[in-house]
XYZ file of C-alpha atoms in Angstrom:
527
model
C 0.000 0.000 0.000
C 1.369 3.421 -0.975
C 2.543 5.703 1.801
C 0.372 8.733 2.557
C 1.075 12.353 1.653
C -0.229 15.166 3.811
C -0.606 18.792 2.773
C -3.123 21.621 3.011
C -5.516 22.555 0.191
C -7.473 25.804 0.557
C -7.064 25.665 4.317
C -8.105 22.019 4.698
C -5.689 19.239 5.714
C -5.544 16.575 2.996
C -4.143 13.065 2.988
C -3.690 11.144 -0.278
C -1.664 8.071 -1.258
C 1.852 8.663 -2.578
C 1.230 6.826 -5.840
C 3.022 9.091 -8.304
C 0.042 11.313 -9.160
C 0.549 14.918 -10.176
C -0.784 17.717 -8.028
C -3.311 18.507 -10.757
C -4.645 14.944 -10.720
C -5.077 15.119 -6.953
C -6.861 18.479 -7.109
C -9.155 17.737 -10.069
C -9.836 14.026 -9.973
C -9.646 13.238 -6.272
C -10.757 16.469 -4.623
C -13.112 17.646 -7.380
C -11.688 21.183 -7.652
C -12.829 22.002 -11.170
C -11.313 25.493 -11.373
C -7.981 23.716 -11.936
C -8.225 23.064 -15.689
C -6.300 20.598 -17.843
C -5.306 22.061 -21.196
C -2.078 20.230 -22.009
C -0.937 17.831 -19.267
C 1.766 16.820 -18.809
C 3.340 19.475 -21.046
C 3.080 22.232 -18.437
C 2.824 24.877 -21.169
C -0.722 26.305 -21.146
C -0.986 27.517 -17.535
C -4.626 26.454 -17.080
C -3.789 24.352 -14.010
C -1.900 27.102 -12.144
C -2.285 27.115 -8.359
C -0.233 28.541 -5.502
C 2.254 26.449 -3.566
C 3.140 28.323 -0.378
C 1.805 31.495 -2.012
C 3.732 31.226 -5.284
C 2.138 30.329 -8.653
C 3.012 26.886 -9.953
C 1.799 24.764 -12.863
C 0.254 21.761 -11.128
C 0.193 19.249 -14.012
C 3.998 18.896 -13.902
C 4.269 19.102 -10.109
C 4.392 15.657 -8.477
C 2.097 15.566 -5.463
C 4.927 14.177 -3.318
C 6.864 17.430 -3.842
C 4.220 19.447 -1.990
C 4.059 17.254 1.090
C 3.689 19.438 4.154
C 3.063 22.564 2.089
C 0.098 24.867 1.563
C -1.809 24.688 -1.730
C -4.206 27.456 -2.746
C -6.580 27.145 -5.691
C -8.902 29.788 -7.085
C -11.620 28.372 -4.830
C -9.385 29.078 -1.832
C -8.972 32.800 -2.448
C -11.105 35.042 -0.218
C -14.614 35.410 -1.634
C -14.289 39.154 -2.133
C -10.989 38.678 -3.984
C -12.528 36.090 -6.325
C -15.470 38.378 -6.945
C -13.216 41.332 -7.727
C -11.165 39.335 -10.225
C -14.273 37.928 -11.902
C -15.778 41.391 -12.219
C -12.519 42.905 -13.505
C -12.179 40.253 -16.208
C -15.813 40.567 -17.203
C -15.734 44.378 -17.297
C -12.683 44.372 -19.575
C -13.905 41.564 -21.829
C -10.896 39.557 -20.629
C -12.736 36.245 -20.653
C -14.717 34.595 -23.432
C -14.881 30.818 -23.039
C -13.359 31.154 -19.545
C -11.250 27.999 -19.650
C -7.809 29.598 -19.333
C -8.748 32.434 -16.997
C -8.786 30.634 -13.604
C -5.098 29.839 -14.054
C -4.375 33.343 -15.339
C -6.152 34.900 -12.368
C -4.040 32.789 -9.999
C -0.919 33.989 -11.807
C -1.907 37.662 -11.679
C -3.216 37.467 -8.125
C 0.074 35.895 -7.082
C 1.992 38.638 -8.853
C -0.205 41.232 -7.168
C 0.319 39.709 -3.736
C 4.112 39.755 -4.166
C 4.279 43.272 -5.602
C 3.395 45.016 -2.342
C 1.586 47.701 -4.369
C -1.775 49.202 -3.469
C -3.932 47.993 -6.376
C -7.038 49.675 -4.976
C -5.984 53.050 -6.353
C -7.629 54.240 -9.538
C -5.708 54.565 -12.771
C -5.718 58.356 -12.372
C -3.842 58.029 -9.070
C -0.974 56.017 -10.523
C 1.839 57.454 -12.641
C 2.070 56.484 -16.277
C 5.530 55.064 -15.632
C 4.119 52.938 -12.840
C 1.284 51.712 -15.060
C 3.728 50.735 -17.807
C 5.936 48.900 -15.325
C 3.000 46.965 -13.874
C 1.659 46.114 -17.336
C 5.066 44.895 -18.478
C 5.436 42.726 -15.377
C 1.987 41.227 -15.929
C 2.651 40.602 -19.634
C 5.910 38.847 -18.783
C 4.171 36.706 -16.159
C 1.650 35.589 -18.782
C 4.450 33.863 -20.735
C 3.530 30.767 -18.727
C -0.015 30.823 -20.158
C -1.949 30.523 -23.383
C -5.163 32.404 -24.143
C -6.689 32.051 -27.596
C -9.886 34.097 -27.221
C -8.992 37.536 -25.955
C -5.711 38.543 -27.581
C -4.086 39.288 -24.196
C -4.780 43.042 -24.213
C -8.064 42.834 -22.329
C -6.438 40.558 -19.734
C -3.828 43.230 -19.091
C -6.625 45.811 -18.866
C -8.386 43.644 -16.272
C -5.118 43.490 -14.323
C -4.810 47.270 -14.412
C -8.395 47.929 -13.359
C -8.733 45.230 -10.708
C -10.892 46.562 -7.892
C -12.635 49.267 -9.939
C -16.428 49.442 -10.046
C -18.061 47.408 -12.829
C -20.648 49.064 -15.104
C -24.158 47.685 -15.368
C -24.596 45.331 -18.316
C -27.435 43.662 -20.188
C -26.202 40.081 -19.820
C -28.686 38.682 -22.324
C -27.481 41.141 -24.968
C -23.866 40.344 -24.098
C -24.489 36.610 -24.481
C -26.260 37.178 -27.794
C -23.278 39.148 -29.148
C -20.897 36.434 -27.927
C -22.920 33.771 -29.740
C -22.954 35.820 -32.963
C -19.178 36.216 -32.830
C -18.270 32.762 -31.556
C -20.806 30.715 -33.470
C -21.988 28.775 -30.411
C -24.040 29.504 -27.319
C -21.957 31.299 -24.735
C -22.624 32.601 -21.229
C -21.220 35.996 -20.231
C -20.692 37.084 -16.638
C -18.135 37.269 -13.828
C -18.494 33.573 -12.973
C -17.285 32.615 -16.462
C -13.842 34.080 -15.776
C -13.714 31.981 -12.608
C -14.040 28.782 -14.651
C -17.758 28.135 -14.184
C -18.578 27.785 -17.883
C -20.016 24.291 -17.473
C -17.235 22.483 -19.348
C -17.877 18.832 -20.163
C -14.984 17.470 -18.131
C -16.070 19.500 -15.084
C -19.479 17.821 -14.982
C -18.464 14.142 -15.038
C -20.375 12.034 -12.479
C -18.414 10.327 -9.735
C -17.301 6.795 -10.590
C -17.140 7.243 -14.366
C -14.635 5.172 -16.302
C -11.939 7.138 -18.150
C -11.272 6.451 -21.837
C -8.121 7.729 -23.572
C -6.891 7.225 -27.112
C -4.330 4.453 -27.522
C -2.791 6.242 -30.515
C -3.791 3.430 -32.861
C -7.447 4.225 -33.395
C -8.695 2.489 -30.261
C -9.519 3.441 -26.688
C -8.007 2.370 -23.367
C -10.187 2.486 -20.253
C -9.242 2.881 -16.626
C -10.743 3.812 -13.297
C -8.670 7.015 -13.218
C -6.894 9.267 -15.711
C -3.535 8.064 -14.378
C -4.498 4.412 -14.819
C -5.813 4.953 -18.353
C -2.789 7.056 -19.289
C -0.406 4.353 -18.088
C -2.303 1.713 -20.062
C -2.331 3.885 -23.180
C 1.409 4.492 -22.968
C 0.936 8.197 -23.661
C 4.080 9.923 -24.911
C 4.474 13.624 -24.207
C 4.379 15.923 -27.221
C 7.475 17.257 -28.895
C 8.677 20.121 -31.024
C 10.638 19.291 -34.142
C 13.752 21.167 -35.276
C 12.807 20.364 -38.864
C 12.474 23.357 -41.198
C 8.884 24.277 -42.049
C 7.990 22.996 -45.534
C 5.310 24.667 -47.642
C 2.787 21.986 -48.643
C 1.587 23.540 -51.930
C 3.374 24.934 -54.983
C 2.219 28.232 -56.446
C 0.041 27.975 -59.531
C 1.967 28.588 -62.735
C 1.704 32.119 -64.094
C 3.085 35.643 -64.004
C 1.414 36.961 -60.860
C 1.341 40.432 -59.360
C 0.421 38.954 -55.986
C 1.420 35.626 -54.468
C 0.373 34.253 -51.073
C 1.092 30.839 -49.588
C 0.244 29.359 -46.177
C 0.716 26.110 -44.276
C -1.413 24.277 -41.753
C -2.267 26.264 -38.619
C -3.289 24.802 -35.251
C -6.309 26.563 -33.674
C -4.868 25.778 -30.211
C -8.168 26.178 -28.365
C -7.632 25.670 -24.638
C -10.465 23.324 -23.704
C -9.331 20.124 -25.401
C -12.138 17.844 -26.589
C -13.942 15.974 -23.823
C -17.299 14.306 -23.355
C -19.015 11.829 -21.077
C -22.155 9.762 -21.265
C -24.217 7.485 -19.036
C -25.655 4.267 -20.497
C -28.643 5.152 -22.650
C -28.108 8.856 -22.065
C -27.133 11.911 -24.080
C -23.396 12.657 -24.241
C -22.059 15.946 -22.903
C -21.165 18.444 -25.600
C -17.523 19.539 -26.060
C -18.978 22.959 -26.956
C -19.672 23.943 -23.373
C -19.138 27.697 -23.573
C -17.939 28.733 -27.009
C -17.138 27.117 -30.286
C -13.333 26.721 -30.338
C -13.305 28.766 -33.588
C -15.366 26.049 -35.275
C -12.819 23.318 -34.608
C -15.109 21.232 -32.381
C -18.204 21.258 -34.563
C -17.508 17.707 -35.748
C -15.765 16.307 -32.655
C -16.116 12.494 -32.561
C -15.918 12.236 -28.769
C -19.639 12.478 -27.868
C -20.561 9.468 -29.985
C -17.549 7.543 -28.693
C -18.661 8.297 -25.123
C -22.188 7.075 -25.933
C -20.906 3.834 -27.480
C -18.481 3.026 -24.673
C -21.056 3.793 -21.973
C -23.553 1.415 -23.575
C -20.866 -1.251 -23.999
C -19.642 -1.115 -20.391
C -22.902 -0.299 -18.617
C -21.264 2.611 -16.789
C -20.762 6.299 -17.338
C -17.648 6.834 -19.437
C -15.526 9.988 -19.605
C -13.713 10.331 -22.939
C -10.727 12.637 -23.245
C -8.359 13.723 -25.947
C -4.890 14.804 -24.904
C -3.337 17.972 -26.293
C -1.382 15.797 -28.708
C -4.605 14.102 -29.859
C -6.197 17.458 -30.700
C -3.167 18.424 -32.780
C -3.068 15.131 -34.661
C -6.805 14.732 -35.224
C -8.433 18.151 -34.823
C -9.195 20.187 -37.966
C -6.837 22.863 -39.265
C -7.016 25.768 -41.704
C -6.457 24.342 -45.198
C -3.132 25.444 -46.734
C -3.378 27.663 -49.828
C -1.150 28.911 -52.631
C -2.612 31.894 -54.482
C -1.551 33.781 -57.600
C -3.377 36.933 -58.766
C -2.625 39.186 -61.722
C -2.920 42.964 -61.818
C -6.516 42.741 -63.080
C -7.697 40.698 -60.104
C -7.853 37.334 -61.879
C -5.921 34.318 -60.783
C -5.865 30.885 -59.198
C -6.298 29.594 -55.661
C -4.731 26.207 -54.972
C -6.082 24.808 -51.714
C -5.966 21.539 -49.772
C -9.101 19.586 -50.625
C -11.704 20.485 -48.017
C -15.494 20.083 -48.257
C -17.095 23.470 -48.934
C -13.880 25.438 -49.324
C -14.464 26.265 -53.011
C -17.819 27.880 -52.231
C -16.291 29.800 -49.316
C -13.575 31.239 -51.538
C -15.988 32.017 -54.375
C -18.223 33.966 -51.975
C -15.597 36.731 -51.782
C -13.499 36.111 -54.894
C -15.701 34.941 -57.792
C -13.054 35.915 -60.385
C -10.489 33.446 -59.011
C -10.264 29.894 -60.338
C -10.082 27.272 -57.593
C -7.969 24.109 -57.701
C -8.445 21.653 -54.838
C -5.382 19.495 -54.232
C -5.051 16.186 -52.385
C -2.109 16.397 -49.976
C -1.075 14.319 -46.991
C -1.681 16.132 -43.741
C -4.015 16.655 -40.791
C -7.748 17.110 -41.408
C -8.958 20.514 -42.575
C -12.334 22.220 -42.254
C -14.092 25.376 -43.403
C -15.637 25.552 -39.934
C -12.362 27.165 -38.921
C -12.644 30.956 -38.665
C -12.742 32.357 -42.202
C -11.018 29.331 -43.736
C -10.276 29.917 -47.420
C -12.170 33.131 -47.987
C -9.914 35.183 -45.668
C -6.792 34.188 -47.598
C -8.472 35.070 -50.889
C -9.757 38.413 -49.578
C -6.344 39.292 -48.149
C -4.569 38.432 -51.400
C -6.984 40.590 -53.411
C -6.524 43.471 -50.965
C -2.868 43.663 -51.979
C -3.963 45.121 -55.329
C -5.311 48.230 -53.564
C -3.941 50.769 -51.129
C -5.427 49.129 -48.030
C -7.999 51.851 -47.424
C -11.037 49.769 -48.380
C -12.857 47.773 -45.693
C -13.059 44.000 -45.971
C -16.547 42.540 -45.731
C -17.125 39.029 -44.402
C -19.770 36.551 -45.581
C -21.266 36.970 -42.081
C -22.231 40.568 -42.874
C -19.682 42.556 -40.890
C -16.920 44.761 -42.268
C -13.657 46.160 -40.945
C -10.624 48.236 -41.815
C -7.239 48.023 -40.135
C -4.015 49.969 -40.345
C -0.714 50.078 -38.523
C 0.304 53.373 -36.969
C 3.918 52.935 -35.934
C 3.760 49.998 -33.508
C 0.021 50.190 -32.775
C -2.850 48.683 -34.714
C -6.038 50.665 -35.356
C -9.206 48.746 -36.217
C -12.509 50.232 -37.396
C -15.241 47.605 -37.065
C -18.896 47.432 -38.033
C -21.079 44.587 -36.841
C -24.442 46.336 -36.964
C -26.100 46.803 -33.575
C -23.228 46.254 -31.083
C -25.593 44.804 -28.424
C -22.714 44.875 -25.918
C -19.607 46.866 -26.838
C -17.437 45.147 -24.228
C -18.021 41.719 -25.763
C -17.750 42.998 -29.336
C -14.499 44.828 -28.588
C -13.116 41.720 -26.882
C -13.847 39.583 -29.925
C -12.315 42.180 -32.238
C -9.121 42.352 -30.178
C -8.990 38.560 -30.032
C -9.418 38.366 -33.818
C -6.671 40.971 -34.262
C -4.278 38.892 -32.158
C -5.132 35.721 -34.051
C -4.557 37.445 -37.395
C -1.290 39.118 -36.369
C -0.004 35.880 -34.846
C -1.077 33.827 -37.888
C 0.585 36.094 -40.441
C 3.828 36.575 -38.523
C 4.569 33.394 -36.595
C 2.063 30.505 -36.683
C 2.409 27.272 -38.665
C 2.737 23.529 -38.099
C 5.524 21.323 -39.371
C 4.001 18.316 -41.146
C 6.076 15.479 -42.556
C 5.790 14.027 -46.092
C 3.664 11.229 -44.614
C 1.141 13.781 -43.336
C 2.053 13.339 -39.670
C 2.189 16.485 -37.540
C 5.586 16.956 -35.909
C 4.875 19.973 -33.703
C 2.744 18.759 -30.799
C 3.501 21.127 -27.928
C 1.793 24.401 -27.045
C 4.970 26.401 -27.552
C 5.623 24.920 -30.981
C 2.469 26.478 -32.464
C 4.020 29.940 -32.734
C 1.265 31.833 -30.890
C 2.388 35.402 -30.128
C 2.625 35.915 -26.339
C 1.296 38.879 -24.396
C 4.714 40.513 -24.133
C 5.035 40.707 -27.942
C 1.483 41.667 -28.885
C 1.169 45.278 -30.126
C -1.549 47.542 -28.787
C -4.884 47.244 -30.614
C -7.177 50.281 -30.747
C -10.706 49.223 -31.723
C -13.307 51.746 -32.821
C -16.799 50.327 -33.226
C -18.761 52.171 -35.884
C -22.233 53.037 -34.559
C -24.041 52.094 -37.750
C -27.656 51.031 -38.009
C -28.655 47.500 -38.837
C -29.195 44.156 -37.136
C -26.271 42.577 -35.248
C -23.995 40.518 -37.508
C -20.681 38.776 -37.058
C -17.906 41.371 -37.048
C -14.770 39.662 -35.727
C -14.299 37.537 -38.870
C -14.027 40.746 -40.902
C -11.575 42.120 -38.314
C -9.546 38.920 -38.621
C -9.277 39.404 -42.394
C -8.618 43.159 -42.190
C -5.824 42.784 -39.639
C -4.248 39.946 -41.623
C -4.259 42.187 -44.698
C -2.822 45.181 -42.827
C -0.115 43.064 -41.196
C 0.873 41.486 -44.502
C 1.021 44.927 -46.106
C 3.222 46.215 -43.268
C 5.540 43.228 -43.747
C 5.988 44.117 -47.438
C 3.808 41.326 -48.896
C 6.289 38.424 -48.652
C 4.787 35.429 -50.473
C 5.026 32.897 -47.634
C 3.425 32.987 -44.184
C 4.541 33.134 -41.454
C 6.449 36.257 -42.408
C 8.397 36.759 -39.179
C 7.714 39.566 -36.697
C 7.124 43.105 -37.924
C 10.087 45.428 -37.447
C 8.569 48.584 -35.979
């Protein structure tokens, strides 16, 4: 029988067996503390499982439980109630949380930084010097290097950090949720509790005693009584990052082109990896708990697998993908290679993807479309703007960049770089809730800037993805994200999706600022 470990969790003495479990496994699976999220274990690179160990932030998925014996563990649930409330309100007021999966860990990081700073954060922004504000913001941005957020673009998180403790304005939560659904494409709750991790995620709602099913890497599933037991049986190997040079999967179409644009596969890197559970004869939990993962979960196979395994075993079954599984099997943006002449005619070569030709034709009817069969991960037009954004951006290179880009969803946007800052003018009809709309626009701006300058996956000739770790995806961190100034045009009309147009407009502006190099990623802009 394994020896016992004793430590304190949120003020309570805890005793667990010393059986090699990680601190995250103890907190989530044995103590049921769902604010500790699992976004990449055991990579330790997304920050979602951050807790305090003796008052200092630590990533719990790579912390063996035996290393915290005799020490004090604090989770988000263990912060004073008024502190939790203040952080939830600050994140909500700034639009610093959308799906809310990454934010519990981020709050623990920032709250730990705040506690160590010795500064009085209750003062208003007007009472602090500009130099002091810049120093605090820089420290917070640097601290966020241990985290990944895909929704918000970092800026609103830093704004929440700066305005922690300030009064929150009254909001129409129904209107805010409606705007979030229009932008995200899936039902989404909005409110302070979302930032605290209470979005109702599938893996947070699993009934006690459910079997755990993990992929065996060969198309089958391994079951165990616990995640650790299933993981050991599956022989899970931690993800890696390859030193191999990034190859471009498609050749440019033949021709004398005024504009050329070529991209590779891009990992959406949503934080809540696919999960579902089902009781025998029941309905499986949806992986789309609070947001749509940019469309990447629309066809997730896990709910039906959970249903089948539950019926086979006569017990509730919890089905999980690892981070590596989502990279190997989750859909990506289809690679393209585009050539356009000075008259706006040309050819788009694109990885064969159902519906992609119609998506491209919706914004670029004068371009011929060639779908190409290439070995690689699955692709989908459910991904934000897949196909049509690349075509719209390539066509924009024929102009001076002053024209707005309209999306098939009805919104439009313009973007331009002013020195090292990005200005975005967005129109999505009736804003409904400007905080949510601005948050989505800033998030789209980050995704576009990061995509054009630094994001791509290395895929081998056999179609296997080589880059499987969070840090190999090339996502721009908070410390390197330029300031985004969003102006929402108060135009009449019903609410329509606006962030997709912002995504395209910022991609076009960033590519223009980089000098229109033919291949993405271009490398960082030199301001």
